[in-house]
Coordinates of N, CA, C and O in Angstrom, one line a residue:
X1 N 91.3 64.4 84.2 CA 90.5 65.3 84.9 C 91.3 66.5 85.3 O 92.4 66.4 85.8
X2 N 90.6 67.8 85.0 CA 91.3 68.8 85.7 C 91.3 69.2 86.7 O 90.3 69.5 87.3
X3 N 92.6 69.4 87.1 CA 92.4 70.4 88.8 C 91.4 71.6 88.9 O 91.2 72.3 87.9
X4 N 91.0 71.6 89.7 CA 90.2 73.0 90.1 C 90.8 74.0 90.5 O 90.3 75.2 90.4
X5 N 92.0 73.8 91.1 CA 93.0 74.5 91.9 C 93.9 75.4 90.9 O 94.4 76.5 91.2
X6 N 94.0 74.9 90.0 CA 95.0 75.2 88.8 C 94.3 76.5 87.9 O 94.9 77.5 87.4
X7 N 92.8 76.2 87.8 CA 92.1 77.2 87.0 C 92.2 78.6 87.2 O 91.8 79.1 86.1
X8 N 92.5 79.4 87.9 CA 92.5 80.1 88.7 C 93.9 81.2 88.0 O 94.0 82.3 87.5
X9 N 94.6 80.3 88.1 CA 95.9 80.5 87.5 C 96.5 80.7 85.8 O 97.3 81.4 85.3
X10 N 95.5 79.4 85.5 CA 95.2 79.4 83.8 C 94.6 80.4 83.3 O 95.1 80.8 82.2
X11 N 93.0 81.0 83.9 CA 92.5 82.0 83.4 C 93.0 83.5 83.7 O 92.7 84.4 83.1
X12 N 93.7 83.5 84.5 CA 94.2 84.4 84.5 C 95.6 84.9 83.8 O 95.9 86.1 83.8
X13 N 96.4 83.8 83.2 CA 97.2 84.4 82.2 C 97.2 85.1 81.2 O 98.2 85.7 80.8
X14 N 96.1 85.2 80.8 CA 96.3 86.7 79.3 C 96.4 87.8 80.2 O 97.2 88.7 79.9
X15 N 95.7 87.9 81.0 CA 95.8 89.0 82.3 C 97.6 89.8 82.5 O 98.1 90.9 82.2
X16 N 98.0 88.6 83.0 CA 99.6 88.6 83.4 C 100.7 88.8 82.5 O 101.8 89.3 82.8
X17 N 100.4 88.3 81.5 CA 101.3 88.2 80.1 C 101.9 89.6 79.7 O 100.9 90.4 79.4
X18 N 102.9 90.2 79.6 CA 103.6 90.9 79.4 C 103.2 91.7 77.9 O 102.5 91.1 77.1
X19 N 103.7 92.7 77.8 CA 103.4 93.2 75.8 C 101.5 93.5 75.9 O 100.8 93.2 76.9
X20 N 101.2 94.0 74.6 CA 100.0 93.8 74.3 C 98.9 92.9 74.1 O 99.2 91.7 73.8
X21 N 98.1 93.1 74.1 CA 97.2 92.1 74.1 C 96.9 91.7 73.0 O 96.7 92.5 72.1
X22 N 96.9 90.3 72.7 CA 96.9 89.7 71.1 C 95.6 89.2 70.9 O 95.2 88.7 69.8
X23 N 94.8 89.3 72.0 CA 93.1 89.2 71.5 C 92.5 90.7 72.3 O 92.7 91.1 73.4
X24 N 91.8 91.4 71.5 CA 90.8 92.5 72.4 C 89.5 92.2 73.1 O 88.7 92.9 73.8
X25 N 89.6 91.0 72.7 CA 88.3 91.0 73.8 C 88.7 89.8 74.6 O 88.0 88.9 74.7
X26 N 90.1 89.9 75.1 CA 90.2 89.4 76.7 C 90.5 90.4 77.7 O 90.7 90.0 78.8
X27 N 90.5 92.0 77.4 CA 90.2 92.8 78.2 C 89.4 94.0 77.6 O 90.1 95.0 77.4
X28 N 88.3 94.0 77.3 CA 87.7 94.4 76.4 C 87.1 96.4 77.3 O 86.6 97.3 76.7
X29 N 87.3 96.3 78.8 CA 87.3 97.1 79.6 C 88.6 98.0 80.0 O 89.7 97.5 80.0
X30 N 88.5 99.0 80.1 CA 89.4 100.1 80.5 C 89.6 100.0 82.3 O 88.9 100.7 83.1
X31 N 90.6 98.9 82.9 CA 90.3 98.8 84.2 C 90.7 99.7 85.0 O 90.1 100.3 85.9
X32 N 92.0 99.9 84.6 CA 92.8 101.4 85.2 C 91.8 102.7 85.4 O 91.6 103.2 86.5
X33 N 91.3 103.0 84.5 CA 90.5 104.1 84.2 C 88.6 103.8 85.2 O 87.8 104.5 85.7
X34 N 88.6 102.6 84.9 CA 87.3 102.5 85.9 C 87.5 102.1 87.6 O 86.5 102.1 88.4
X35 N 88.9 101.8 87.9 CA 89.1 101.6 89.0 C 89.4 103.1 89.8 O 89.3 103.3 91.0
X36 N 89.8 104.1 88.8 CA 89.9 105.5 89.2 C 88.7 105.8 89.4 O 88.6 106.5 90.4
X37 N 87.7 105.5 88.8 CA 86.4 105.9 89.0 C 85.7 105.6 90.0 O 84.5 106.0 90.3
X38 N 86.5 104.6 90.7 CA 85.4 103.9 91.3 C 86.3 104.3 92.7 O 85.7 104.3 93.7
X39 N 87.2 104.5 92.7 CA 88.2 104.8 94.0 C 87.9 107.1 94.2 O 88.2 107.8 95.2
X40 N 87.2 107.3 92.8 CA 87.3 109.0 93.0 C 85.6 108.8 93.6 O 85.2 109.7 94.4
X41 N 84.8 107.8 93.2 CA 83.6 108.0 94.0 C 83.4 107.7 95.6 O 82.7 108.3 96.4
X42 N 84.1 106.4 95.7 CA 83.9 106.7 96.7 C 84.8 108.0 97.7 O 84.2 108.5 98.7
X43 N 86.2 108.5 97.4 CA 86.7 109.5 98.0 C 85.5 110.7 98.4 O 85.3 111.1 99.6
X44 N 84.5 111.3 96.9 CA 83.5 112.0 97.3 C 82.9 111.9 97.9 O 82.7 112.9 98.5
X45 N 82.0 110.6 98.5 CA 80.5 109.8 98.9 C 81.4 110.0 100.3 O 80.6 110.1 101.2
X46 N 82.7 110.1 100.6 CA 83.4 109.7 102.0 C 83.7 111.3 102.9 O 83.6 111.7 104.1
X47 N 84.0 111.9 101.5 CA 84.3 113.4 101.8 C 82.7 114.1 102.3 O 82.7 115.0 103.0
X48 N 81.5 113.7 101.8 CA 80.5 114.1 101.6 C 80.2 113.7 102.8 O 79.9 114.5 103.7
X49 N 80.2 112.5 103.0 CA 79.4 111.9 104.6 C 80.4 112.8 106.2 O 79.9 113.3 107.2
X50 N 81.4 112.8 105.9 CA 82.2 113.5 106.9 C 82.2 114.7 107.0 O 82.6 115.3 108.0
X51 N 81.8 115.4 106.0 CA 81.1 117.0 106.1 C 79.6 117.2 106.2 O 78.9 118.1 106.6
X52 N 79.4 116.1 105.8 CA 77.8 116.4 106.6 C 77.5 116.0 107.9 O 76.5 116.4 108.4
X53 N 78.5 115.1 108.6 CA 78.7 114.7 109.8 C 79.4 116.0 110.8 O 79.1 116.3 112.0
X54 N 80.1 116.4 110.1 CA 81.1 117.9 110.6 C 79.9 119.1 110.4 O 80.0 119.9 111.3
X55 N 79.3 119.2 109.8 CA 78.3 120.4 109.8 C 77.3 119.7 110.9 O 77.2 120.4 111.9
X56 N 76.5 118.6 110.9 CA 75.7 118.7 111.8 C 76.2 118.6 113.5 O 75.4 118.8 114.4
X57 N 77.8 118.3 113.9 CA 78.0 118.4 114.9 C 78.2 119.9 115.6 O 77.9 120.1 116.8
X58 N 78.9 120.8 114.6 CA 79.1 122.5 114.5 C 77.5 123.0 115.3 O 77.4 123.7 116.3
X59 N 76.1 122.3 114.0 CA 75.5 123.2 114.2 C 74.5 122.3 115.7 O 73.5 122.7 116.3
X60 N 74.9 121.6 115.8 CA 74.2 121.3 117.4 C 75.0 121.6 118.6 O 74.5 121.6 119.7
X61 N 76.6 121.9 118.4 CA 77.1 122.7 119.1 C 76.8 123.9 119.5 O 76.8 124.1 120.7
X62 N 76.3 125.5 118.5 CA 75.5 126.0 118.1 C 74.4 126.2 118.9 O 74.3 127.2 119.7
X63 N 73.5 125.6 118.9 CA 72.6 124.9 119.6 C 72.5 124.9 121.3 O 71.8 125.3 122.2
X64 N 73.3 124.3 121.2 CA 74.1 124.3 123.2 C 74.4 125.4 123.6 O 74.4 125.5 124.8
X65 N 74.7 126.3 123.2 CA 75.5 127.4 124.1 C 74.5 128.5 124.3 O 74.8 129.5 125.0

């Protein structure tokens, strides 16, 4: 019977393995490149909410005086 514990570890070796990959479709994804994408979206969606947060405080300041 196999551990459950162990699996974890097993499937993740071609991952960890040093040199190139000797099957292509055990990473058949560009992760580097989609984790940039996914780290440059949200930067924008963060930069976007904090400037729309910063303009509507400006213009209800604005407002007050």
């Amino acid at each position: 019977m196999r551990s459950t514990k162990a699996q974890p570890v097993t499937r993740r070796a071609p991952l960890l393995r040093p040199g190139g990959v000797a099957n292509a479709s055990v990473l058949p994804l560009d992760y580097p490149r989609n984790w940039l994408l996914a780290m440059a979206a949200v930067a924008v969606l963060t930069a976007g909410y904090l400037g729309a947060r910063a303009w509507a405080r400006r213009r209800h300041a604005a407002r007050q005086r």
